[in-house]
CSV table of C-alpha atoms and ligand atoms in Angstrom, one decimal:
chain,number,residue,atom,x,y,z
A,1,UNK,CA,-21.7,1.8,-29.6
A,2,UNK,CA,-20.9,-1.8,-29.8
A,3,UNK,CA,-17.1,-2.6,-28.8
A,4,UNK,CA,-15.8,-3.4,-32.1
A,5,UNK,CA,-17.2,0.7,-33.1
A,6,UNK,CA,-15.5,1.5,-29.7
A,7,UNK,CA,-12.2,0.0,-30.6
A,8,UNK,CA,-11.8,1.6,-33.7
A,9,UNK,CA,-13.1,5.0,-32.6
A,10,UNK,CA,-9.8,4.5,-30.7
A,11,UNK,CA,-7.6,2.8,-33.0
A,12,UNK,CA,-8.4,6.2,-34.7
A,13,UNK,CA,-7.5,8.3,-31.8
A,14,UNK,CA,-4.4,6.7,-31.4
A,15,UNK,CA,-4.8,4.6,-28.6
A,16,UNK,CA,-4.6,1.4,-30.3
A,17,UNK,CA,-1.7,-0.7,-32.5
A,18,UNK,CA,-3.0,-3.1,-34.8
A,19,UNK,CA,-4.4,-6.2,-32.2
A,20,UNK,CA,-2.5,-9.2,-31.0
A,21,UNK,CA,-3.7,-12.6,-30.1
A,22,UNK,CA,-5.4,-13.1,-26.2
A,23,UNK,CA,-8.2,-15.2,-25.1
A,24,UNK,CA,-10.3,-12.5,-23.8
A,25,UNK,CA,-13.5,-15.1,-24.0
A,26,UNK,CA,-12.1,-16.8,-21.7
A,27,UNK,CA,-11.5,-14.9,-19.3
A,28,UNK,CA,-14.9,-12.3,-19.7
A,29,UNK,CA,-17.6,-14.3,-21.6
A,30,UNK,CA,-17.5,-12.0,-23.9
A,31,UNK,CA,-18.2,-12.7,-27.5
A,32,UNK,CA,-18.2,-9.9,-30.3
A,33,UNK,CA,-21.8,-7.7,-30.3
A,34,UNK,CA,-21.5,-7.9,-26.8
A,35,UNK,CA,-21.1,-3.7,-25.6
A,36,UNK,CA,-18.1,-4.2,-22.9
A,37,UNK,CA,-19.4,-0.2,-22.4
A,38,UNK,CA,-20.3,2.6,-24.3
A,39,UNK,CA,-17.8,5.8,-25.0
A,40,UNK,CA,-20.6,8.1,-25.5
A,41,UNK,CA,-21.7,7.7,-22.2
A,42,UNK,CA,-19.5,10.1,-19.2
A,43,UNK,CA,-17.5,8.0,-17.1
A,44,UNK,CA,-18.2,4.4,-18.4
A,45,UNK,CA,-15.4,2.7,-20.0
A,46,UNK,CA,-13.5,3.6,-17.2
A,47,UNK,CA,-9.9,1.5,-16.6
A,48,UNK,CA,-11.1,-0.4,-13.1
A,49,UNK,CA,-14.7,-1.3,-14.6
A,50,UNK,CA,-13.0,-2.4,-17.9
A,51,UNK,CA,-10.1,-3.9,-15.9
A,52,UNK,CA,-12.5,-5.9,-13.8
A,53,UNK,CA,-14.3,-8.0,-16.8
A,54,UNK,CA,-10.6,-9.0,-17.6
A,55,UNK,CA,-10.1,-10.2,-13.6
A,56,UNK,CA,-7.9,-7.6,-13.5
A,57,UNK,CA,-7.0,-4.6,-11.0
A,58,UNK,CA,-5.6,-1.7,-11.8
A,59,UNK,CA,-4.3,0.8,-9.0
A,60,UNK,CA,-2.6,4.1,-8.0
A,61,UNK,CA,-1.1,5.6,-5.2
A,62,UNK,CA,-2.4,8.0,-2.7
A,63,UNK,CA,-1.6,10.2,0.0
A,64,UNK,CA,-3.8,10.9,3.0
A,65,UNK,CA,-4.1,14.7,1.5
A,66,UNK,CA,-4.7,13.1,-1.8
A,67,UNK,CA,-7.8,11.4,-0.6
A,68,UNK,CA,-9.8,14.3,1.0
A,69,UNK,CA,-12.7,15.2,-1.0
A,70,UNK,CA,-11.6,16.8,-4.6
A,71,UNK,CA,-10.8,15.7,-7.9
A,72,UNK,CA,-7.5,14.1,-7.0
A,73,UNK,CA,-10.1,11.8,-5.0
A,74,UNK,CA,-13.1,11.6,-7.7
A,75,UNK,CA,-10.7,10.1,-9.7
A,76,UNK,CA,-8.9,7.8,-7.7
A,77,UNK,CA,-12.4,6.1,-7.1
A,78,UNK,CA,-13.5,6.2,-10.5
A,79,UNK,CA,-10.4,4.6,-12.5
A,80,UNK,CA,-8.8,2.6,-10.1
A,81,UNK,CA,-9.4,-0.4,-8.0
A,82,UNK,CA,-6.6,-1.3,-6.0
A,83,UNK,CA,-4.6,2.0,-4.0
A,84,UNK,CA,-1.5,1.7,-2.9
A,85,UNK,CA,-0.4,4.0,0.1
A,86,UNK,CA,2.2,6.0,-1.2
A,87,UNK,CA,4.2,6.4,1.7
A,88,UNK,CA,1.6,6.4,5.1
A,89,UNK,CA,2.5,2.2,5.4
A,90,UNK,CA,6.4,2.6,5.3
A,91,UNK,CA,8.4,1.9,8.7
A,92,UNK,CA,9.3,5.3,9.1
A,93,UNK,CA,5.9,6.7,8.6
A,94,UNK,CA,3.9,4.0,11.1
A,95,UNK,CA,6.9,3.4,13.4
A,96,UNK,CA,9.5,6.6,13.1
A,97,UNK,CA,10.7,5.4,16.7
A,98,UNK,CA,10.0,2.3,19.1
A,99,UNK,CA,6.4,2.0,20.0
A,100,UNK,CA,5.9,5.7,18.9
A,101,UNK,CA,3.2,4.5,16.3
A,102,UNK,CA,1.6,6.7,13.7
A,103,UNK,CA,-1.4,5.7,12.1
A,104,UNK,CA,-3.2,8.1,11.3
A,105,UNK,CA,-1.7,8.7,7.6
A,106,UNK,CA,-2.2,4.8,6.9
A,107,UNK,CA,-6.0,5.3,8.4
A,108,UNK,CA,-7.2,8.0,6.0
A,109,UNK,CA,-6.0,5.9,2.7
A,110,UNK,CA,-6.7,2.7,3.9
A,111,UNK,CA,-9.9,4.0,5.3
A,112,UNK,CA,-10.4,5.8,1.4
A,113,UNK,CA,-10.0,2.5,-0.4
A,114,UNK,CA,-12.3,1.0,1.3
A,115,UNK,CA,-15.2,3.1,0.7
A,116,UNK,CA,-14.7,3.4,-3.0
A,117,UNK,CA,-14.7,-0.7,-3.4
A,118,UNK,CA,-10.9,-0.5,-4.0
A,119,UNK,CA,-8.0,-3.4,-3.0
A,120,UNK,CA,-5.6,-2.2,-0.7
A,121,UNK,CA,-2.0,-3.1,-1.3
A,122,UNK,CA,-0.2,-2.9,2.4
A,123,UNK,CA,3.5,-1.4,1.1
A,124,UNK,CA,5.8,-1.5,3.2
A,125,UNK,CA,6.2,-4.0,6.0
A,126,UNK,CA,10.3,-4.0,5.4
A,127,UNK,CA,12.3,-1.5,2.4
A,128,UNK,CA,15.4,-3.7,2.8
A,129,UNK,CA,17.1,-0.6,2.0
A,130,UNK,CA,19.2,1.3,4.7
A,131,UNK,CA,18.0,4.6,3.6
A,132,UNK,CA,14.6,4.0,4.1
A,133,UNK,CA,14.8,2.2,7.7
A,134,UNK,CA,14.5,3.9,10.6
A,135,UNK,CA,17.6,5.1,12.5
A,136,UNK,CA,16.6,3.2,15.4
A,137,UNK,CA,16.1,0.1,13.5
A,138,UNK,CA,19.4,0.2,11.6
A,139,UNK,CA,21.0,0.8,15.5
A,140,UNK,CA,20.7,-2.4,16.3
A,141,UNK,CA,23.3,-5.5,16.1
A,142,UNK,CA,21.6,-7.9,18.7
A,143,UNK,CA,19.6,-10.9,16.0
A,144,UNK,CA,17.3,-11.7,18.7
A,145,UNK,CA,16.4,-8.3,19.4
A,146,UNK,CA,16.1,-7.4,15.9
A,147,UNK,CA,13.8,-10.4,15.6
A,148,UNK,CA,11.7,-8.9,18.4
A,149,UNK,CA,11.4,-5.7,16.5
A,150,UNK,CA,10.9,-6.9,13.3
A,151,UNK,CA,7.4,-9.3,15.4
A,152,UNK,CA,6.8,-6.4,16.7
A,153,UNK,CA,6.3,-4.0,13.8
A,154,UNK,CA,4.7,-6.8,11.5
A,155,UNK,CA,2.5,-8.2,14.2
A,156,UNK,CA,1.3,-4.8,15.0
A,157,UNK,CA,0.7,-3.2,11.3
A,158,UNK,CA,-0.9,-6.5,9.9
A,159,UNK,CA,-3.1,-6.8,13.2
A,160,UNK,CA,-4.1,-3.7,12.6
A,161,UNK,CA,-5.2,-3.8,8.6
A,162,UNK,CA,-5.5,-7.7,8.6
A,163,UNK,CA,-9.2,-7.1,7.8
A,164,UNK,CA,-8.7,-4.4,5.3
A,165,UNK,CA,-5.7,-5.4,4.3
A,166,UNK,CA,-5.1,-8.3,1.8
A,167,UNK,CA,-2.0,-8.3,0.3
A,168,UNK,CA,1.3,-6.8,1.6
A,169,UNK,CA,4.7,-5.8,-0.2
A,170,UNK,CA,6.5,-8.0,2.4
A,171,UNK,CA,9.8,-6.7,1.4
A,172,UNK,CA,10.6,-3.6,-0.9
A,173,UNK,CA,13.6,-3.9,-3.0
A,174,UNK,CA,16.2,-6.5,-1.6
A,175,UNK,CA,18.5,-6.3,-4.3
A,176,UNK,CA,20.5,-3.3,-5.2
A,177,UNK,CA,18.7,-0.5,-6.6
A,178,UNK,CA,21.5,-0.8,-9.4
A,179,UNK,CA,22.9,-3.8,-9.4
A,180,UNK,CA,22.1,-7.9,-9.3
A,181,UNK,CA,23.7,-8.5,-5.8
A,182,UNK,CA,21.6,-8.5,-2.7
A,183,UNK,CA,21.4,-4.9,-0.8
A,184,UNK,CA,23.5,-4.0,2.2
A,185,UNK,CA,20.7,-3.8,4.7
A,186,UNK,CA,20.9,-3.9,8.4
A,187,UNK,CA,18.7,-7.2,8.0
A,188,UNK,CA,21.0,-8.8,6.3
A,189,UNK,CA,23.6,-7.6,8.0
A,190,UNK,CA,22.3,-8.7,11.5
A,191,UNK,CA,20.2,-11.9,10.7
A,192,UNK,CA,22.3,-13.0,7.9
A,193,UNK,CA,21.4,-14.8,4.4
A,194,UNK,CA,17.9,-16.1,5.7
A,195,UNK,CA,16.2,-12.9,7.0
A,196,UNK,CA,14.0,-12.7,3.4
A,197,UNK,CA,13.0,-16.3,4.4
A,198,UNK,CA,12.2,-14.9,8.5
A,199,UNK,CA,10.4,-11.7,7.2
A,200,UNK,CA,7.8,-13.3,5.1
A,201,UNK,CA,7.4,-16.2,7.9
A,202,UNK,CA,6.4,-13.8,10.2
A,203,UNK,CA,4.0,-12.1,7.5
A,204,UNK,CA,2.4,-15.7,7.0
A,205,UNK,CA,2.3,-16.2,10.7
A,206,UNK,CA,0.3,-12.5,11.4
A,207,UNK,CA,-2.3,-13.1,8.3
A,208,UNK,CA,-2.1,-16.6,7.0
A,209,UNK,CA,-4.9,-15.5,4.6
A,210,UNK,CA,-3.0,-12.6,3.2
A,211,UNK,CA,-1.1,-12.4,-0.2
A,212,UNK,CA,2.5,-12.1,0.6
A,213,UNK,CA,4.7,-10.4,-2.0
A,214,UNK,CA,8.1,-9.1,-2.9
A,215,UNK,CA,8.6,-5.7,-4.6
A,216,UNK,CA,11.7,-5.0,-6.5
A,217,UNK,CA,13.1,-1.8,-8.7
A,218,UNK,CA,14.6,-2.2,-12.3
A,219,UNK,CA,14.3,-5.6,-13.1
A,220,UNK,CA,13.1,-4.0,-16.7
A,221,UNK,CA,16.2,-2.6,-17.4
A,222,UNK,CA,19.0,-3.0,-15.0
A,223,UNK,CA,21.2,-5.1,-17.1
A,224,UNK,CA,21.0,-8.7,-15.2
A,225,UNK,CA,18.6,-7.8,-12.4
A,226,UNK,CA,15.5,-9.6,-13.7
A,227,UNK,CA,17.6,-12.9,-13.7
A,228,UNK,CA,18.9,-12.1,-10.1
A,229,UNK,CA,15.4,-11.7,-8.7
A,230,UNK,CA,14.0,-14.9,-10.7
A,231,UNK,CA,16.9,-16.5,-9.1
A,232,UNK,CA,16.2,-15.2,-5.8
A,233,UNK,CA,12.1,-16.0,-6.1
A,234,UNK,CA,13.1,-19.4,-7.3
A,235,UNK,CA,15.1,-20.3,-4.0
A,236,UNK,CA,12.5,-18.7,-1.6
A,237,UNK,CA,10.0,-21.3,-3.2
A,238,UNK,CA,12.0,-24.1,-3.6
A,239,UNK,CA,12.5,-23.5,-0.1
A,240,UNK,CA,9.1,-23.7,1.1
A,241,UNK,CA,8.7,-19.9,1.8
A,242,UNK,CA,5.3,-18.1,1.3
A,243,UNK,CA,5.8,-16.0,-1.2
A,244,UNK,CA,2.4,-15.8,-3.4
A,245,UNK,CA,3.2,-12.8,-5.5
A,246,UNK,CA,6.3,-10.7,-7.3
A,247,UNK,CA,5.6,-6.9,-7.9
A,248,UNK,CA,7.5,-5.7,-10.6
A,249,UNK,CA,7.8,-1.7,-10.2
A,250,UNK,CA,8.3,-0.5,-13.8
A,251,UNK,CA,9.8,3.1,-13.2
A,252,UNK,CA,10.3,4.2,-16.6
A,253,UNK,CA,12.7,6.8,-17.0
A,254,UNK,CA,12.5,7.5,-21.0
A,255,UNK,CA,9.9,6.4,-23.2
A,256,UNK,CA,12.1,4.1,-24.9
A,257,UNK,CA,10.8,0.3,-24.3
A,258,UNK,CA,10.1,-2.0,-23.2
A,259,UNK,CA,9.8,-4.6,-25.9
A,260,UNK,CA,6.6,-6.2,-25.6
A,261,UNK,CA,7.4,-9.6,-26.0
A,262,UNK,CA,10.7,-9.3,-24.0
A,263,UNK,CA,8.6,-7.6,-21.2
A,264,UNK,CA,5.7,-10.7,-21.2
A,265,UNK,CA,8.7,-13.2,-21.3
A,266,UNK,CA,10.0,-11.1,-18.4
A,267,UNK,CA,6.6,-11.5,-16.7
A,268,UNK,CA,6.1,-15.4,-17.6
A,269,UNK,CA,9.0,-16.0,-16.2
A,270,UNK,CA,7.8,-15.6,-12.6
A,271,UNK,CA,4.6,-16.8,-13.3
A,272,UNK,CA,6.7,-20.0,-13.9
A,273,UNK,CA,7.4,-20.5,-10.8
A,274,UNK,CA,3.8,-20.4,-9.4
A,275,UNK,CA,3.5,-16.9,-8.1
A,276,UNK,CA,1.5,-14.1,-9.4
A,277,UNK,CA,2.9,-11.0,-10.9
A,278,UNK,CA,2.1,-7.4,-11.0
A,279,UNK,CA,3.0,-4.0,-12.3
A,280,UNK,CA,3.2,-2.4,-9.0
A,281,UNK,CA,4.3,1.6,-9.7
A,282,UNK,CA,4.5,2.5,-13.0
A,283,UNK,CA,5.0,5.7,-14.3
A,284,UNK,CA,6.4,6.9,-17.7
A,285,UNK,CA,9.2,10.1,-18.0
A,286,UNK,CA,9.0,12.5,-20.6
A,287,UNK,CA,11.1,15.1,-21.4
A,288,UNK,CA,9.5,18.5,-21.6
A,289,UNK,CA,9.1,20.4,-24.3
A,290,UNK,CA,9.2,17.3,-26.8
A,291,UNK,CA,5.8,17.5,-29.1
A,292,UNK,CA,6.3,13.5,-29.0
A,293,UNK,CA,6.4,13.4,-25.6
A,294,UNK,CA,2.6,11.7,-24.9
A,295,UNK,CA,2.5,9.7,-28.2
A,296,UNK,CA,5.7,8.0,-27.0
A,297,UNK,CA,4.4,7.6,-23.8
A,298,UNK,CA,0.9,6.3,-24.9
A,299,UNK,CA,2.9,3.7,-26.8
A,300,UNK,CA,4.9,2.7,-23.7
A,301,UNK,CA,1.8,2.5,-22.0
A,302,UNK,CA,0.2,0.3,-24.3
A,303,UNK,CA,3.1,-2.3,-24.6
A,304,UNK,CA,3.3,-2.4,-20.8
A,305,UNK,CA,-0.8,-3.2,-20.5
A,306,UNK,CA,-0.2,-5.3,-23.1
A,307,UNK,CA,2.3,-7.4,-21.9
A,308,UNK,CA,0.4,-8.0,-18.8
A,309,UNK,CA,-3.0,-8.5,-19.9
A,310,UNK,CA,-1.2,-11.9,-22.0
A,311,UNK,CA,0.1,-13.0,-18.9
A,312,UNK,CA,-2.8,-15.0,-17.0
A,313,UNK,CA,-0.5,-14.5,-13.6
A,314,UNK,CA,-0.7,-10.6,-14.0
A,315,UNK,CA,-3.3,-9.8,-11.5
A,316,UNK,CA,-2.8,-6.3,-11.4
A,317,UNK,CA,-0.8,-3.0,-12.5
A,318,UNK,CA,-0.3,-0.1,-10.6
A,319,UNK,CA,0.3,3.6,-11.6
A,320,UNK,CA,2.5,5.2,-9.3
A,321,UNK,CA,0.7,8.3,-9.1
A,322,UNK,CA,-2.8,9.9,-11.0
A,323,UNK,CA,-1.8,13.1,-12.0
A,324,UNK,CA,1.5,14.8,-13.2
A,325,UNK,CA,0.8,17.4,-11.3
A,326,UNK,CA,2.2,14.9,-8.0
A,327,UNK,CA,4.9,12.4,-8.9
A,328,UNK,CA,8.1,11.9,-7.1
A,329,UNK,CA,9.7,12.2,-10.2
A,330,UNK,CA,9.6,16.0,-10.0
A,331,UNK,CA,11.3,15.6,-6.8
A,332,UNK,CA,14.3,12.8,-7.9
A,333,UNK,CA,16.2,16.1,-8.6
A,334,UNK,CA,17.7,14.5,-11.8
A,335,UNK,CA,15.6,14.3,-14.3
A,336,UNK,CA,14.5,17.5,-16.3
A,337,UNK,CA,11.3,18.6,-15.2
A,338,UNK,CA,8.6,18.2,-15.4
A,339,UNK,CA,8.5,14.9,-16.3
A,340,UNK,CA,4.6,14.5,-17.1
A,341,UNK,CA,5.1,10.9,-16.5
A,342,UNK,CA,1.3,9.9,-15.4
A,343,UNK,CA,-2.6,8.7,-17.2
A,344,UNK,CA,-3.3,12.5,-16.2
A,345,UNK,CA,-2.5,15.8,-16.6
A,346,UNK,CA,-2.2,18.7,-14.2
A,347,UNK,CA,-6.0,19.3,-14.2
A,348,UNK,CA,-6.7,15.3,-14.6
A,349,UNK,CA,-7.7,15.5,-17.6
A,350,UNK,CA,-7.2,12.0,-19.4
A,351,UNK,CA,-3.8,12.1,-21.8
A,352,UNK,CA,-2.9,9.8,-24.9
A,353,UNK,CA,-1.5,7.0,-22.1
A,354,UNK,CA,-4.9,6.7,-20.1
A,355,UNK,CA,-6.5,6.2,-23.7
A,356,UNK,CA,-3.8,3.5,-24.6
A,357,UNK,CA,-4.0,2.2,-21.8
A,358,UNK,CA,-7.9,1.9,-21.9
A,359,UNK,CA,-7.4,0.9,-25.3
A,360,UNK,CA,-5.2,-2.1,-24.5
A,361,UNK,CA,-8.1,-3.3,-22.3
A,362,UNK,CA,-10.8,-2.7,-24.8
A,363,UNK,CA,-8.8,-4.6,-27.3
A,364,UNK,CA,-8.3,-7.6,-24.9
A,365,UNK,CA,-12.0,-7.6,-24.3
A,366,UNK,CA,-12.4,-8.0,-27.8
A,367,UNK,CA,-10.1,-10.8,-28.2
A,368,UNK,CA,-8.2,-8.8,-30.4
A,369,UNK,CA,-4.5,-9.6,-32.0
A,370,UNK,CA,-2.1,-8.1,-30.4
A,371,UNK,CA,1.0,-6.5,-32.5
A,372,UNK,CA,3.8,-8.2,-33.5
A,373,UNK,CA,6.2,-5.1,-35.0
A,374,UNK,CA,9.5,-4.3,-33.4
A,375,UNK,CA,9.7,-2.2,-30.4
A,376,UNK,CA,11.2,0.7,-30.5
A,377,UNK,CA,15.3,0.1,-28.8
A,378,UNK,CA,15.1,-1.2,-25.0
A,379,UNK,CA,15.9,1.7,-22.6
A,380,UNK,CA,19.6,0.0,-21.1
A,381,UNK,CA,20.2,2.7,-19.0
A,382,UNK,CA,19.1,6.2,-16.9
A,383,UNK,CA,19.6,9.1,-18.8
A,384,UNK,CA,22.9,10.4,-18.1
A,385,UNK,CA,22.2,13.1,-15.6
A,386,UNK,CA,19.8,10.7,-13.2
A,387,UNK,CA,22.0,7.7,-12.6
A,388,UNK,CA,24.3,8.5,-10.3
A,389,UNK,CA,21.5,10.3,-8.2
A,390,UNK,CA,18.7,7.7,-8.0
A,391,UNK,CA,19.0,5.8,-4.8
A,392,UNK,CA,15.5,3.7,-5.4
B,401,G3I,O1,6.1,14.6,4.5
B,401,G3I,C1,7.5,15.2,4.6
B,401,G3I,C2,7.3,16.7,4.8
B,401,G3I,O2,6.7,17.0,6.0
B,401,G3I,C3,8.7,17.3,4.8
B,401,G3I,O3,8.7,18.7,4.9
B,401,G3I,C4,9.5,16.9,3.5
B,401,G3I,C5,10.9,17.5,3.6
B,401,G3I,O4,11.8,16.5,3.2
B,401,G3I,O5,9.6,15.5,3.4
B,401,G3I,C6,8.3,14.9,3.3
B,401,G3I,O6,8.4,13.5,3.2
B,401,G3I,C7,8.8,13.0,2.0
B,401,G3I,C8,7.8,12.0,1.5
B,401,G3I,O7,8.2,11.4,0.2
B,401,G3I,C9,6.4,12.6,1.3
B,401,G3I,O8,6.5,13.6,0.3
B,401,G3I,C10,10.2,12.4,2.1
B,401,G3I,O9,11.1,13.4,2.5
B,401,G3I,C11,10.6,11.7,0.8
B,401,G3I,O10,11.7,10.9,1.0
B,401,G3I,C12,9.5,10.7,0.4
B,401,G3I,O11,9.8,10.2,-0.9
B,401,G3I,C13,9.1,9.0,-1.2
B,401,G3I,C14,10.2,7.9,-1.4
B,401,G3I,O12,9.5,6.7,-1.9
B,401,G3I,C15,10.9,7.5,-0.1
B,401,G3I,O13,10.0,7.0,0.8
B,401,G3I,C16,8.3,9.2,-2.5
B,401,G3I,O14,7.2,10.1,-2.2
B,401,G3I,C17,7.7,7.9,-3.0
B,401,G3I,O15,7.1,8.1,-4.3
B,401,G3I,C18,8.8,6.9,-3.2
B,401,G3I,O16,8.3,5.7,-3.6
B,401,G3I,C19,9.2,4.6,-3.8
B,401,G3I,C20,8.5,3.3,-3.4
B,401,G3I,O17,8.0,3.4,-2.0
B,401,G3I,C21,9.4,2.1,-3.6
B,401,G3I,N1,9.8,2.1,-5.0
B,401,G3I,C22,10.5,3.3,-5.4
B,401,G3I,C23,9.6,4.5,-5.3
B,401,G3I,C24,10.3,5.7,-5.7
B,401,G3I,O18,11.4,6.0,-4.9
């Protein structure tokens, strides 16, 4: 089936819009004729081999139970390319008190990725949130032993995954999870305005060779916040810090939005300032018992991938999750349930979104036109019953 055939076998099922404009040959040497892969065939086509010809990752997340043999596993390894440790690289996972560290969680998905040919990104060295630090951490008031601490835990974790390792979410959200203004964290607190600045320096200074980047929440719909972290990204270049990449998390709470255009714009506007960009943990609520639900979802997928795959700085996106059957959305207590929000169902089984999303690669690979209609409106705000819940 050559790819054209393949396309619109898709555009049938729904999994395409009518194409946009990208310079696919460019980037894959592909010219039309060529068979990027063949549908008929079980598990080609699949989102990190078509991902790849784009220079391209695409990722998910993964729990140490999640990567014992099964088909949570067998699926992580086919689709995906990069894996992100859900939770076994935070502080209070590898550190939960002072020297007490813990690696065996990190080791088994680390260990995983590796394996199965797949980029590892290293999230978290520091959550400058207070919620998500230690209590031991947040006890102290002393700078110069908060700087020893803060050598200490970096030194260690990136010594340890250095050669595995490539690319670290330096800092997780240092803005407020709701808000433009720069999070209350006992970093800030303690070290004062230039602790971002101190953090990634002693990131450079374990792994010079690593990618550094900064991971923020809500820039996609927080009224404001993408400005405040383009402002914030701009400084720590202008000043000199090594910063190489900006993950942008792209929690979706409705399928409402985002406008495609807006989104790229959103995306070019870091790549702007000479850093790379990613989609680091998206995932798409739905609200059950709407028969909509996946076609809306499939289209939010699409405009996402889309909006990266025309931004030469996107290196990567990231589900935050494989299967709805596991998502931390189910557990944010304030959003009705389930939410459904991933590329797979409860028996990982592919849904509408995996083949929109597949079909927004396919469609770059082909060069193809990308749409130009309106979006459907923005999403401006959580639903109702999850905002004053969400803590980030
Ligand atoms: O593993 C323990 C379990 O032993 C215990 O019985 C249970 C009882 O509370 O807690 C379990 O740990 C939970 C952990 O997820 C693993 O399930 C923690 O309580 C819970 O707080 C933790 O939530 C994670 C959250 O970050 C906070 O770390 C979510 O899984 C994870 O999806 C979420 O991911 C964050 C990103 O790191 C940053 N961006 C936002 C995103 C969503 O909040």
């Amino acid at each position: 089936m050559t790819l054209i055939v393949a396309l619109l076998v898709l555009a049938a099922a729904g999994g395409l819009h009518p194409p946009g404009a990208i310079d696919a040959a460019a980037t894959t040497g592909l010219s039309e004729g060529d068979t990027a892969c063949d549908l008929r065939v079980p598990d080609s086509c699949t989102l990190r081999d078509l991902a790849s010809r784009l220079g391209r990752r695409v990722g998910a997340t993964a729990e140490p139970s999640q990567v014992l043999p099964g088909p949570f596993a067998d699926t992580l390894a086919r689709e995906f390319s990069s894996l992100t440790p859900e939770n076994a690289l935070k502080w209070y996972t590898v550190q939960p008190n002072r020297g007490g560290w813990n690696f065996g969680p990190a080791d088994a998905v680390v260990d995983f990725a590796v394996a199965h040919g797949m980029e590892v990104r290293g999230h978290t060295l520091v959550w400058t949130q207070d919620t998500f630090t230690p209590g031991w951490v947040k006890a102290i008031s002393d700078p110069a032993e908060l700087r020893t601490v803060l050598a200490e835990h970096i030194n260690t974790v990136v010594g340890r995954y250095g050669d595995r390792v490539h690319r670290w979410d330096v800092v997780n959200e240092p803005l407020e999870s709701i808000g433009t203004n720069p999070s209350d964290n006992v970093f800030g607190r303690v070290l004062g305005a230039g602790y971002l600045a101190e953090i990634f320096a002693l990131a450079h200074a374990a792994d010079p060779s690593a990618e550094l980047w900064l991971n923020e929440f809500g820039t996609d719909w927080v009224p404001g916040k993408h400005e405040a972290l383009v402002e914030l990204v701009r400084q720590l270049v202008t000043d000199g810090v090594p910063i190489h990449g900006v993950g942008i998390q792209m929690h979706r709470f409705t399928t409402e939005g985002p406008d495609l255009d807006a989104f790229r714009r959103q995306l070019e506007d870091f790549a702007a300032l000479g850093v790379k960009v990613a989609i680091t943990e998206l995932d798409v609520a739905t609200v059950p018992g709407d028969p909509d639900a996946f076609s809306k979802q499939a289209g939010t997928y699409e405009r996402v991938v889309t909006a990266c795959l025309l931004v030469a700085a996107c290196a990567e996106i990231t589900t935050w999750g494989v299967t709805d059957a596991a998502t931390w959305l189910d557990h944010l207590g304030t959003l009705p349930t389930p939410t459904r929000p991933l590329l797979f169902d409860d028996q990982y089984a592919p849904k509408p979104a995996y083949l929109a999303f597949r079909g927004a690669l396919l469609a770059a690979l082909a060069g193809a036109q990308w749409p130009t209609q309106p979006s459907p409106p923005p999403m401006t705000a959580l639903p109702v019953a999850a905002a004053p819940a969400f803590t980030g």
